[in-house]
PDB file of C-alpha atoms in Angstrom:
ATOM      1  CA  MET A 752       0.000   0.000   0.000  1.00 44.00           C
ATOM      2  CA  ASP A 753       1.514   3.328  -1.042  1.00 46.00           C
ATOM      3  CA  ARG A 754       1.468   6.418   1.194  1.00 40.00           C
ATOM      4  CA  ARG A 755      -1.328   8.156  -0.767  1.00 41.00           C
ATOM      5  CA  THR A 756      -3.639   5.133  -0.444  1.00 42.00           C
ATOM      6  CA  PHE A 757      -2.877   4.828   3.307  1.00 36.00           C
ATOM      7  CA  VAL A 758      -3.735   8.509   3.933  1.00 37.00           C
ATOM      8  CA  ALA A 759      -6.995   8.188   1.998  1.00 40.00           C
ATOM      9  CA  ILE A 760      -8.043   5.054   3.890  1.00 37.00           C
ATOM     10  CA  SER A 761      -6.986   6.484   7.252  1.00 37.00           C
ATOM     11  CA  GLY A 762      -8.858   9.719   6.597  1.00 41.00           C
ATOM     12  CA  ALA A 763     -12.022   7.830   5.701  1.00 41.00           C
ATOM     13  CA  ALA A 764     -11.719   5.714   8.831  1.00 42.00           C
ATOM     14  CA  LEU A 765     -11.228   8.727  11.083  1.00 43.00           C
ATOM     15  CA  LEU A 766     -14.098  10.766   9.591  1.00 43.00           C
ATOM     16  CA  PRO A 767     -16.877   9.112  11.657  1.00 45.00           C
ATOM     17  CA  LEU A 768     -14.780   9.570  14.821  1.00 42.00           C
ATOM     18  CA  SER A 769     -14.227  13.227  13.958  1.00 41.00           C
ATOM     19  CA  LEU A 770     -17.943  13.788  13.413  1.00 43.00           C
ATOM     20  CA  THR A 771     -18.713  12.010  16.686  1.00 41.00           C
ATOM     21  CA  LEU A 772     -16.262  14.152  18.640  1.00 38.00           C
ATOM     22  CA  ARG A 773     -17.611  17.295  17.032  1.00 41.00           C
ATOM     23  CA  ALA A 774     -21.165  16.298  17.956  1.00 41.00           C
ATOM     24  CA  GLN A 775     -20.045  15.569  21.510  1.00 41.00           C
ATOM     25  CA  GLY A 776     -18.375  18.965  21.684  1.00 42.00           C
ATOM     26  CA  GLN A 777     -21.572  20.637  20.564  1.00 44.00           C
ATOM     27  CA  ALA A 778     -23.581  18.646  23.094  1.00 51.00           C
ATOM     28  CA  THR A 779     -21.413  19.874  25.954  1.00 78.00           C
ATOM     29  CA  THR A 780     -22.083  23.513  25.064  1.00 93.00           C
ATOM     30  CA  ARG A 781     -25.212  24.344  27.007  1.00 98.00           C
ATOM     31  CA  ARG A 782     -27.449  27.316  26.284  1.00 98.00           C
ATOM     32  CA  ILE A 783     -28.770  29.596  29.034  1.00 98.00           C
ATOM     33  CA  GLY A 784     -31.626  31.965  28.267  1.00 98.00           C
ATOM     34  CA  PHE A 785     -32.838  35.061  30.111  1.00 98.00           C
ATOM     35  CA  LEU A 786     -36.291  36.620  30.279  1.00 98.00           C
ATOM     36  CA  SER A 787     -36.773  39.834  32.228  1.00 97.00           C
ATOM     37  CA  PRO A 788     -39.161  42.775  32.386  1.00 96.00           C
ATOM     38  CA  PHE A 789     -36.371  45.032  33.669  1.00 95.00           C
ATOM     39  CA  ALA A 790     -34.306  47.514  31.660  1.00 93.00           C
ATOM     40  CA  ARG A 791     -31.133  46.400  29.876  1.00 94.00           C
ATOM     41  CA  ALA A 792     -28.820  48.123  32.370  1.00 92.00           C
ATOM     42  CA  ASP A 793     -30.410  46.228  35.270  1.00 92.00           C
ATOM     43  CA  VAL A 794     -30.188  42.871  33.486  1.00 95.00           C
ATOM     44  CA  GLU A 795     -26.563  43.488  32.492  1.00 95.00           C
ATOM     45  CA  VAL A 796     -25.759  43.797  36.193  1.00 93.00           C
ATOM     46  CA  LEU A 797     -27.371  40.398  36.790  1.00 94.00           C
ATOM     47  CA  VAL A 798     -25.528  38.725  33.897  1.00 96.00           C
ATOM     48  CA  ASN A 799     -22.183  40.235  34.935  1.00 96.00           C
ATOM     49  CA  GLN A 800     -22.677  38.969  38.498  1.00 96.00           C
ATOM     50  CA  LEU A 801     -23.761  35.554  37.267  1.00 97.00           C
ATOM     51  CA  ARG A 802     -20.757  34.899  34.985  1.00 97.00           C
ATOM     52  CA  PRO A 803     -18.106  34.508  37.727  1.00 97.00           C
ATOM     53  CA  GLU A 804     -20.507  32.492  39.892  1.00 97.00           C
ATOM     54  CA  LEU A 805     -21.129  30.051  37.035  1.00 98.00           C
ATOM     55  CA  ASP A 806     -17.408  29.932  36.352  1.00 97.00           C
ATOM     56  CA  ARG A 807     -16.845  28.692  39.913  1.00 97.00           C
ATOM     57  CA  PHE A 808     -18.977  25.679  39.062  1.00 97.00           C
ATOM     58  CA  GLY A 809     -16.973  25.072  35.884  1.00 97.00           C
ATOM     59  CA  TRP A 810     -19.401  26.716  33.449  1.00 98.00           C
ATOM     60  CA  THR A 811     -17.568  29.290  31.352  1.00 97.00           C
ATOM     61  CA  ASP A 812     -19.300  31.487  28.795  1.00 95.00           C
ATOM     62  CA  GLY A 813     -17.893  30.760  25.347  1.00 93.00           C
ATOM     63  CA  ARG A 814     -16.379  27.423  26.396  1.00 95.00           C
ATOM     64  CA  ASN A 815     -19.068  25.041  27.622  1.00 97.00           C
ATOM     65  CA  ILE A 816     -22.018  27.412  27.977  1.00 97.00           C
ATOM     66  CA  VAL A 817     -23.525  30.149  25.836  1.00 97.00           C
ATOM     67  CA  LEU A 818     -25.411  32.982  27.514  1.00 97.00           C
ATOM     68  CA  LEU A 819     -28.124  33.851  25.026  1.00 97.00           C
ATOM     69  CA  GLU A 820     -29.095  37.450  24.352  1.00 96.00           C
ATOM     70  CA  PRO A 821     -31.597  38.379  27.103  1.00 97.00           C
ATOM     71  CA  ARG A 822     -35.209  38.944  26.096  1.00 97.00           C
ATOM     72  CA  LEU A 823     -36.235  42.213  27.773  1.00 97.00           C
ATOM     73  CA  ALA A 824     -39.697  43.743  28.162  1.00 96.00           C
ATOM     74  CA  GLU A 825     -38.243  46.922  29.745  1.00 94.00           C
ATOM     75  CA  GLY A 826     -41.228  47.646  31.959  1.00 92.00           C
ATOM     76  CA  ARG A 827     -43.898  46.521  29.476  1.00 94.00           C
ATOM     77  CA  ASN A 828     -45.418  43.336  30.870  1.00 94.00           C
ATOM     78  CA  GLU A 829     -47.701  42.936  27.845  1.00 95.00           C
ATOM     79  CA  ARG A 830     -44.616  42.077  25.753  1.00 97.00           C
ATOM     80  CA  LEU A 831     -43.610  39.118  27.924  1.00 97.00           C
ATOM     81  CA  PRO A 832     -45.678  36.326  26.273  1.00 98.00           C
ATOM     82  CA  ALA A 833     -44.206  37.039  22.820  1.00 98.00           C
ATOM     83  CA  LEU A 834     -40.686  37.334  24.233  1.00 98.00           C
ATOM     84  CA  ALA A 835     -41.125  34.067  26.143  1.00 98.00           C
ATOM     85  CA  ALA A 836     -42.210  32.301  22.957  1.00 98.00           C
ATOM     86  CA  GLU A 837     -39.186  33.671  21.072  1.00 97.00           C
ATOM     87  CA  LEU A 838     -36.839  32.470  23.778  1.00 98.00           C
ATOM     88  CA  VAL A 839     -38.373  29.004  24.042  1.00 98.00           C
ATOM     89  CA  ALA A 840     -38.077  28.645  20.247  1.00 98.00           C
ATOM     90  CA  GLN A 841     -34.289  28.965  20.635  1.00 97.00           C
ATOM     91  CA  GLY A 842     -34.246  25.721  22.610  1.00 97.00           C
ATOM     92  CA  PRO A 843     -32.221  26.783  25.672  1.00 98.00           C
ATOM     93  CA  ASP A 844     -31.217  24.143  28.211  1.00 98.00           C
ATOM     94  CA  VAL A 845     -32.331  26.359  31.103  1.00 98.00           C
ATOM     95  CA  ILE A 846     -33.937  29.800  31.411  1.00 98.00           C
ATOM     96  CA  VAL A 847     -33.271  32.381  34.146  1.00 98.00           C
ATOM     97  CA  VAL A 848     -36.298  34.586  34.751  1.00 98.00           C
ATOM     98  CA  GLN A 849     -37.064  37.719  36.772  1.00 97.00           C
ATOM     99  CA  SER A 850     -40.516  38.749  38.095  1.00 95.00           C
ATOM    100  CA  ALA A 851     -43.816  36.953  38.490  1.00 95.00           C
ATOM    101  CA  PRO A 852     -45.305  38.126  35.145  1.00 96.00           C
ATOM    102  CA  ALA A 853     -42.240  36.923  33.232  1.00 97.00           C
ATOM    103  CA  THR A 854     -42.373  33.567  35.020  1.00 98.00           C
ATOM    104  CA  ARG A 855     -46.061  33.274  34.193  1.00 97.00           C
ATOM    105  CA  ALA A 856     -45.315  33.946  30.521  1.00 98.00           C
ATOM    106  CA  LEU A 857     -42.733  31.159  30.492  1.00 98.00           C
ATOM    107  CA  MET A 858     -45.145  28.784  32.236  1.00 97.00           C
ATOM    108  CA  GLN A 859     -47.479  29.266  29.292  1.00 97.00           C
ATOM    109  CA  ALA A 860     -44.674  28.894  26.738  1.00 98.00           C
ATOM    110  CA  THR A 861     -43.059  25.671  28.008  1.00 98.00           C
ATOM    111  CA  LYS A 862     -43.727  22.809  30.393  1.00 97.00           C
ATOM    112  CA  THR A 863     -40.393  21.081  29.806  1.00 97.00           C
ATOM    113  CA  ILE A 864     -37.501  23.580  29.707  1.00 98.00           C
ATOM    114  CA  PRO A 865     -36.156  24.112  33.243  1.00 98.00           C
ATOM    115  CA  ILE A 866     -36.892  27.612  34.594  1.00 98.00           C
ATOM    116  CA  VAL A 867     -34.825  29.213  37.362  1.00 98.00           C
ATOM    117  CA  MET A 868     -36.500  32.124  39.142  1.00 98.00           C
ATOM    118  CA  HIS A 869     -34.194  34.951  40.128  1.00 97.00           C
ATOM    119  CA  ALA A 870     -35.665  36.831  43.122  1.00 95.00           C
ATOM    120  CA  VAL A 871     -39.324  36.248  42.282  1.00 95.00           C
ATOM    121  CA  GLY A 872     -41.544  37.261  45.194  1.00 91.00           C
ATOM    122  CA  ASN A 873     -44.181  35.032  46.806  1.00 90.00           C
ATOM    123  CA  PRO A 874     -44.218  32.218  44.176  1.00 94.00           C
ATOM    124  CA  VAL A 875     -46.393  29.902  46.291  1.00 93.00           C
ATOM    125  CA  GLU A 876     -49.001  32.553  47.018  1.00 91.00           C
ATOM    126  CA  LEU A 877     -49.128  33.416  43.315  1.00 93.00           C
ATOM    127  CA  GLY A 878     -49.476  29.767  42.305  1.00 94.00           C
ATOM    128  CA  ILE A 879     -46.181  29.662  40.404  1.00 96.00           C
ATOM    129  CA  VAL A 880     -44.872  26.698  42.405  1.00 96.00           C
ATOM    130  CA  ALA A 881     -46.800  24.175  44.468  1.00 93.00           C
ATOM    131  CA  ASP A 882     -44.559  24.263  47.519  1.00 94.00           C
ATOM    132  CA  ILE A 883     -41.275  25.827  48.612  1.00 94.00           C
ATOM    133  CA  ARG A 884     -39.687  22.475  49.482  1.00 95.00           C
ATOM    134  CA  ASN A 885     -41.077  20.575  46.498  1.00 95.00           C
ATOM    135  CA  PRO A 886     -41.935  23.107  43.792  1.00 96.00           C
ATOM    136  CA  GLY A 887     -42.862  20.449  41.219  1.00 93.00           C
ATOM    137  CA  GLY A 888     -43.042  20.975  37.477  1.00 95.00           C
ATOM    138  CA  ASN A 889     -40.190  22.692  35.651  1.00 98.00           C
ATOM    139  CA  ILE A 890     -39.693  25.720  37.917  1.00 98.00           C
ATOM    140  CA  THR A 891     -37.491  26.427  40.923  1.00 98.00           C
ATOM    141  CA  GLY A 892     -35.129  29.194  42.018  1.00 98.00           C
ATOM    142  CA  SER A 893     -34.707  32.023  44.481  1.00 97.00           C
ATOM    143  CA  THR A 894     -37.452  34.081  46.031  1.00 94.00           C
ATOM    144  CA  PHE A 895     -38.047  36.761  48.607  1.00 86.00           C
ATOM    145  CA  LEU A 896     -40.967  37.317  50.929  1.00 81.00           C
ATOM    146  CA  ALA A 897     -42.218  40.514  49.333  1.00 83.00           C
ATOM    147  CA  ASP A 898     -44.764  41.298  52.054  1.00 84.00           C
ATOM    148  CA  GLU A 899     -42.238  40.900  54.884  1.00 89.00           C
ATOM    149  CA  THR A 900     -39.572  42.906  53.042  1.00 91.00           C
ATOM    150  CA  VAL A 901     -41.949  45.814  52.441  1.00 92.00           C
ATOM    151  CA  GLN A 902     -43.142  45.617  56.043  1.00 93.00           C
ATOM    152  CA  LYS A 903     -39.549  45.888  57.261  1.00 95.00           C
ATOM    153  CA  LEU A 904     -38.920  48.846  54.955  1.00 96.00           C
ATOM    154  CA  LEU A 905     -42.024  50.548  56.325  1.00 96.00           C
ATOM    155  CA  GLN A 906     -40.714  50.053  59.860  1.00 96.00           C
ATOM    156  CA  LEU A 907     -37.359  51.542  58.857  1.00 97.00           C
ATOM    157  CA  LEU A 908     -39.176  54.544  57.400  1.00 97.00           C
ATOM    158  CA  ARG A 909     -41.022  55.160  60.664  1.00 96.00           C
ATOM    159  CA  GLU A 910     -37.811  54.757  62.621  1.00 96.00           C
ATOM    160  CA  ALA A 911     -36.014  57.324  60.456  1.00 97.00           C
ATOM    161  CA  ALA A 912     -38.983  59.701  60.136  1.00 97.00           C
ATOM    162  CA  PRO A 913     -41.261  59.088  63.153  1.00 95.00           C
ATOM    163  CA  ARG A 914     -43.577  61.984  62.316  1.00 95.00           C
ATOM    164  CA  VAL A 915     -44.613  60.481  58.984  1.00 97.00           C
ATOM    165  CA  ARG A 916     -48.209  59.323  59.081  1.00 97.00           C
ATOM    166  CA  SER A 917     -48.917  58.517  55.420  1.00 98.00           C
ATOM    167  CA  VAL A 918     -47.175  56.697  52.592  1.00 98.00           C
ATOM    168  CA  ALA A 919     -47.730  56.442  48.835  1.00 98.00           C
ATOM    169  CA  LEU A 920     -47.179  52.935  47.492  1.00 98.00           C
ATOM    170  CA  PHE A 921     -46.446  52.794  43.758  1.00 98.00           C
ATOM    171  CA  VAL A 922     -47.814  49.655  42.073  1.00 97.00           C
ATOM    172  CA  ASN A 923     -48.241  48.431  38.516  1.00 96.00           C
ATOM    173  CA  PRO A 924     -51.700  46.830  38.163  1.00 95.00           C
ATOM    174  CA  THR A 925     -50.497  44.755  35.180  1.00 93.00           C
ATOM    175  CA  ASN A 926     -48.145  42.913  37.556  1.00 94.00           C
ATOM    176  CA  GLU A 927     -49.978  40.088  39.330  1.00 93.00           C
ATOM    177  CA  ALA A 928     -47.802  40.602  42.404  1.00 92.00           C
ATOM    178  CA  ALA A 929     -49.400  44.028  42.986  1.00 94.00           C
ATOM    179  CA  ALA A 930     -52.710  42.882  44.510  1.00 94.00           C
ATOM    180  CA  PRO A 931     -51.278  40.723  47.347  1.00 93.00           C
ATOM    181  CA  LEU A 932     -48.692  43.420  48.066  1.00 94.00           C
ATOM    182  CA  VAL A 933     -51.396  46.096  48.429  1.00 96.00           C
ATOM    183  CA  LYS A 934     -53.418  43.809  50.700  1.00 94.00           C
ATOM    184  CA  ALA A 935     -50.435  43.199  52.980  1.00 93.00           C
ATOM    185  CA  MET A 936     -49.447  46.867  52.935  1.00 95.00           C
ATOM    186  CA  ARG A 937     -52.936  47.956  53.971  1.00 96.00           C
ATOM    187  CA  ALA A 938     -52.744  45.669  56.988  1.00 95.00           C
ATOM    188  CA  ASP A 939     -49.236  46.886  57.894  1.00 95.00           C
ATOM    189  CA  THR A 940     -50.071  50.584  57.658  1.00 96.00           C
ATOM    190  CA  ALA A 941     -53.276  50.109  59.647  1.00 96.00           C
ATOM    191  CA  ALA A 942     -51.306  48.401  62.424  1.00 95.00           C
ATOM    192  CA  MET A 943     -48.902  51.359  62.452  1.00 95.00           C
ATOM    193  CA  ALA A 944     -51.706  53.954  62.426  1.00 95.00           C
ATOM    194  CA  MET A 945     -50.622  55.177  59.000  1.00 97.00           C
ATOM    195  CA  ARG A 946     -52.615  56.110  55.927  1.00 98.00           C
ATOM    196  CA  ILE A 947     -51.740  54.441  52.633  1.00 98.00           C
ATOM    197  CA  GLN A 948     -52.253  55.927  49.177  1.00 98.00           C
ATOM    198  CA  VAL A 949     -52.056  53.304  46.433  1.00 98.00           C
ATOM    199  CA  VAL A 950     -50.660  54.937  43.290  1.00 98.00           C
ATOM    200  CA  GLU A 951     -51.224  52.875  40.150  1.00 98.00           C
ATOM    201  CA  VAL A 952     -48.953  53.269  37.113  1.00 98.00           C
ATOM    202  CA  SER A 953     -49.149  50.950  34.117  1.00 96.00           C
ATOM    203  CA  GLY A 954     -47.171  52.985  31.568  1.00 94.00           C
ATOM    204  CA  PRO A 955     -44.616  55.811  31.320  1.00 94.00           C
ATOM    205  CA  GLY A 956     -47.371  58.397  30.854  1.00 96.00           C
ATOM    206  CA  ASP A 957     -48.919  57.610  34.234  1.00 97.00           C
ATOM    207  CA  PHE A 958     -46.184  59.080  36.404  1.00 98.00           C
ATOM    208  CA  GLU A 959     -46.932  62.786  36.123  1.00 97.00           C
ATOM    209  CA  PRO A 960     -50.610  62.213  37.029  1.00 98.00           C
ATOM    210  CA  ALA A 961     -49.366  60.017  39.895  1.00 98.00           C
ATOM    211  CA  PHE A 962     -47.194  62.842  41.224  1.00 98.00           C
ATOM    212  CA  ALA A 963     -50.171  65.197  41.040  1.00 98.00           C
ATOM    213  CA  ALA A 964     -52.314  62.703  42.968  1.00 98.00           C
ATOM    214  CA  ILE A 965     -49.720  62.479  45.740  1.00 98.00           C
ATOM    215  CA  ARG A 966     -49.669  66.256  46.019  1.00 98.00           C
ATOM    216  CA  ARG A 967     -53.481  66.442  46.159  1.00 98.00           C
ATOM    217  CA  GLU A 968     -53.592  63.913  48.990  1.00 97.00           C
ATOM    218  CA  ASN A 969     -50.705  65.600  50.871  1.00 98.00           C
ATOM    219  CA  THR A 970     -49.112  62.178  51.327  1.00 98.00           C
ATOM    220  CA  GLU A 971     -45.939  62.468  53.381  1.00 98.00           C
ATOM    221  CA  SER A 972     -43.671  59.697  52.051  1.00 98.00           C
ATOM    222  CA  ILE A 973     -43.199  57.245  49.173  1.00 98.00           C
ATOM    223  CA  LEU A 974     -42.377  53.511  49.054  1.00 98.00           C
ATOM    224  CA  LEU A 975     -41.188  51.772  45.884  1.00 97.00           C
ATOM    225  CA  PRO A 976     -41.396  47.979  45.405  1.00 95.00           C
ATOM    226  CA  PRO A 977     -38.989  46.199  43.012  1.00 93.00           C
ATOM    227  CA  GLU A 978     -41.353  46.482  40.030  1.00 94.00           C
ATOM    228  CA  PRO A 979     -39.718  46.911  36.580  1.00 94.00           C
ATOM    229  CA  LEU A 980     -41.782  49.832  35.268  1.00 95.00           C
ATOM    230  CA  ILE A 981     -41.553  51.654  38.585  1.00 96.00           C
ATOM    231  CA  ARG A 982     -37.834  51.002  38.873  1.00 94.00           C
ATOM    232  CA  SER A 983     -37.290  52.379  35.363  1.00 94.00           C
ATOM    233  CA  LYS A 984     -38.687  55.711  36.600  1.00 96.00           C
ATOM    234  CA  ARG A 985     -36.918  55.750  39.955  1.00 95.00           C
ATOM    235  CA  ASP A 986     -34.855  58.855  39.140  1.00 95.00           C
ATOM    236  CA  ALA A 987     -37.962  60.845  38.202  1.00 97.00           C
ATOM    237  CA  ILE A 988     -39.669  59.661  41.396  1.00 98.00           C
ATOM    238  CA  GLY A 989     -36.553  60.580  43.372  1.00 97.00           C
ATOM    239  CA  ASP A 990     -36.514  64.081  41.870  1.00 97.00           C
ATOM    240  CA  PHE A 991     -40.190  64.537  42.728  1.00 98.00           C
ATOM    241  CA  ALA A 992     -39.643  63.361  46.308  1.00 98.00           C
ATOM    242  CA  GLN A 993     -36.658  65.660  46.705  1.00 96.00           C
ATOM    243  CA  ARG A 994     -38.495  68.719  45.358  1.00 97.00           C
ATOM    244  CA  HIS A 995     -41.395  68.226  47.732  1.00 97.00           C
ATOM    245  CA  GLY A 996     -39.492  67.070  50.810  1.00 97.00           C
ATOM    246  CA  LEU A 997     -40.892  63.525  50.902  1.00 98.00           C
ATOM    247  CA  PRO A 998     -38.897  60.658  52.433  1.00 98.00           C
ATOM    248  CA  LEU A 999     -38.485  57.995  49.736  1.00 98.00           C
ATOM    249  CA  VAL A1000     -37.711  54.374  50.607  1.00 98.00           C
ATOM    250  CA  VAL A1001     -36.924  51.632  48.097  1.00 97.00           C
ATOM    251  CA  VAL A1002     -36.823  47.830  48.063  1.00 95.00           C
ATOM    252  CA  GLY A1003     -33.369  47.186  46.628  1.00 92.00           C
ATOM    253  CA  GLY A1004     -29.689  47.975  47.048  1.00 89.00           C
ATOM    254  CA  SER A1005     -27.667  51.155  46.762  1.00 86.00           C
ATOM    255  CA  ARG A1006     -27.652  50.942  42.959  1.00 88.00           C
ATOM    256  CA  VAL A1007     -31.418  51.434  42.773  1.00 91.00           C
ATOM    257  CA  LEU A1008     -31.652  54.168  45.414  1.00 94.00           C
ATOM    258  CA  PRO A1009     -32.179  57.501  43.607  1.00 93.00           C
ATOM    259  CA  ALA A1010     -30.179  60.558  44.601  1.00 91.00           C
ATOM    260  CA  GLY A1011     -33.222  61.899  46.440  1.00 92.00           C
ATOM    261  CA  GLY A1012     -33.941  58.577  48.191  1.00 97.00           C
ATOM    262  CA  LEU A1013     -33.596  58.093  51.937  1.00 98.00           C
ATOM    263  CA  ILE A1014     -33.436  54.330  52.572  1.00 98.00           C
ATOM    264  CA  ALA A1015     -32.896  51.164  50.526  1.00 97.00           C
ATOM    265  CA  TYR A1016     -33.356  47.689  51.973  1.00 97.00           C
ATOM    266  CA  ALA A1017     -33.241  44.235  50.380  1.00 94.00           C
ATOM    267  CA  ALA A1018     -31.340  40.980  50.145  1.00 92.00           C
ATOM    268  CA  THR A1019     -27.945  41.429  48.497  1.00 91.00           C
ATOM    269  CA  SER A1020     -27.791  40.963  44.741  1.00 91.00           C
ATOM    270  CA  VAL A1021     -24.612  38.869  45.086  1.00 92.00           C
ATOM    271  CA  GLN A1022     -26.527  36.281  47.101  1.00 93.00           C
ATOM    272  CA  TYR A1023     -29.155  36.058  44.394  1.00 95.00           C
ATOM    273  CA  ALA A1024     -26.463  35.542  41.752  1.00 96.00           C
ATOM    274  CA  GLN A1025     -24.898  32.787  43.837  1.00 96.00           C
ATOM    275  CA  LEU A1026     -28.229  31.026  44.292  1.00 97.00           C
ATOM    276  CA  THR A1027     -29.107  31.302  40.594  1.00 98.00           C
ATOM    277  CA  ALA A1028     -25.710  29.930  39.558  1.00 98.00           C
ATOM    278  CA  ARG A1029     -26.134  26.986  41.918  1.00 98.00           C
ATOM    279  CA  TYR A1030     -29.549  26.129  40.481  1.00 98.00           C
ATOM    280  CA  VAL A1031     -28.258  26.372  36.909  1.00 98.00           C
ATOM    281  CA  ASP A1032     -25.296  24.159  37.766  1.00 98.00           C
ATOM    282  CA  ARG A1033     -27.421  21.449  39.354  1.00 98.00           C
ATOM    283  CA  ILE A1034     -29.922  21.459  36.491  1.00 98.00           C
ATOM    284  CA  LEU A1035     -27.232  21.294  33.824  1.00 98.00           C
ATOM    285  CA  LYS A1036     -25.775  18.325  35.701  1.00 97.00           C
ATOM    286  CA  GLY A1037     -29.086  16.489  35.535  1.00 97.00           C
ATOM    287  CA  ALA A1038     -31.184  17.592  38.523  1.00 98.00           C
ATOM    288  CA  LYS A1039     -34.923  18.089  37.962  1.00 97.00           C
ATOM    289  CA  PRO A1040     -36.072  21.625  38.878  1.00 97.00           C
ATOM    290  CA  GLY A1041     -39.269  20.350  40.486  1.00 96.00           C
ATOM    291  CA  GLY A1042     -37.203  18.526  43.098  1.00 96.00           C
ATOM    292  CA  LEU A1043     -34.981  21.467  44.033  1.00 98.00           C
ATOM    293  CA  PRO A1044     -36.378  23.516  46.949  1.00 97.00           C
ATOM    294  CA  VAL A1045     -36.983  27.221  46.388  1.00 97.00           C
ATOM    295  CA  GLU A1046     -34.547  29.255  48.510  1.00 96.00           C
ATOM    296  CA  GLN A1047     -34.403  32.714  50.018  1.00 91.00           C
ATOM    297  CA  PRO A1048     -31.282  34.782  50.705  1.00 90.00           C
ATOM    298  CA  THR A1049     -30.385  35.176  54.359  1.00 87.00           C
ATOM    299  CA  LYS A1050     -28.335  38.391  54.251  1.00 89.00           C
ATOM    300  CA  PHE A1051     -30.011  41.751  53.795  1.00 92.00           C
ATOM    301  CA  GLU A1052     -28.401  45.145  53.336  1.00 95.00           C
ATOM    302  CA  LEU A1053     -29.574  48.499  54.661  1.00 97.00           C
ATOM    303  CA  ILE A1054     -28.487  51.715  52.954  1.00 97.00           C
ATOM    304  CA  ILE A1055     -29.159  55.146  54.458  1.00 98.00           C
ATOM    305  CA  ASN A1056     -28.613  58.405  52.599  1.00 97.00           C
ATOM    306  CA  LEU A1057     -27.559  60.965  55.212  1.00 97.00           C
ATOM    307  CA  LYS A1058     -27.355  63.710  52.602  1.00 96.00           C
ATOM    308  CA  THR A1059     -31.054  63.247  51.890  1.00 97.00           C
ATOM    309  CA  ALA A1060     -31.812  63.026  55.613  1.00 97.00           C
ATOM    310  CA  LYS A1061     -30.179  66.405  56.199  1.00 96.00           C
ATOM    311  CA  ALA A1062     -32.105  67.937  53.311  1.00 96.00           C
ATOM    312  CA  LEU A1063     -35.320  66.613  54.899  1.00 97.00           C
ATOM    313  CA  ASP A1064     -34.249  67.923  58.319  1.00 96.00           C
ATOM    314  CA  LEU A1065     -34.290  64.405  59.714  1.00 96.00           C
ATOM    315  CA  THR A1066     -31.998  63.200  62.483  1.00 96.00           C
ATOM    316  CA  ILE A1067     -31.386  59.506  61.905  1.00 97.00           C
ATOM    317  CA  PRO A1068     -31.164  57.629  65.244  1.00 96.00           C
ATOM    318  CA  GLN A1069     -27.691  56.384  66.028  1.00 96.00           C
ATOM    319  CA  ALA A1070     -29.025  52.879  66.579  1.00 96.00           C
ATOM    320  CA  LEU A1071     -30.340  52.841  63.015  1.00 97.00           C
ATOM    321  CA  LEU A1072     -27.073  54.172  61.591  1.00 96.00           C
ATOM    322  CA  LEU A1073     -25.140  51.438  63.391  1.00 96.00           C
ATOM    323  CA  ARG A1074     -27.292  48.808  61.687  1.00 96.00           C
ATOM    324  CA  ALA A1075     -26.687  50.259  58.232  1.00 97.00           C
ATOM    325  CA  ASP A1076     -24.406  48.384  55.827  1.00 96.00           C
ATOM    326  CA  GLU A1077     -23.746  51.598  53.922  1.00 96.00           C
ATOM    327  CA  VAL A1078     -24.200  55.246  54.877  1.00 96.00           C
ATOM    328  CA  ILE A1079     -24.161  57.760  52.036  1.00 95.00           C
ATOM    329  CA  GLN A1080     -22.690  61.030  53.298  1.00 90.00           C
TER     330      GLN A1080
END
């Protein structure tokens, strides 16, 4: 057998092996999708925090995983069903999702692709999962007790501004999490002898009328839940609060506290990224999402803006300052 014949035969023999190895290489590259109603800047923070956490589990973007382009509704919940369908059509191995409406859209789009919730509030109460310990179906992930978090923020507001007797709660009625939050908030404010003004906003054009309504009611403070549309307008809300001398408190970290905000309180975003990465890792290694308990972060951070406090002529108690994780001077 001459050299040319040997090379031809060897090449033909190795071709099936080459194709097999290539197919195996493709199979080991897993695809992770993202669906969120938040703005691009907010989701980029999540993705950038998630990358190193996934890397710790051996999942590196561009090597054995591909992070698909996030599908973003940017505060418009009505867009979520179409975006969910687009994402499911890409055939991801797992999808990371933010917010109850986005999770609901995915529930309608797929019953098989694993879904990992990232800080979705009250999933049992909303019927997203059957049980915290045994969620069932194709959904699991991290959550937070929205009612308890808002209650704690309300207590912090009263501690920082004890003379405040009324609060405006911004809600988006197109978000299914709004109704149970309002119900809990009414009970909390009643127990604290406070008046609540529920301010509904379902689109960008609703904020100026909302500001006018707060002025008409002479409401003395504002509380913002972690709702995508509301968060997208946090700077405008902060400017309004600052102009009219209203203490503004926010569910979230320092990044979402507007310049005119007084207090931010929430579980740390790093913890959420760690939890999400752990769920993704276990699912990609074969675990069924329905058998993975839903978890809550255990560390919360408190941010107090002393500059805003001084502008409001508020003296923050020393005991409260000592509990703060960050004090903005």
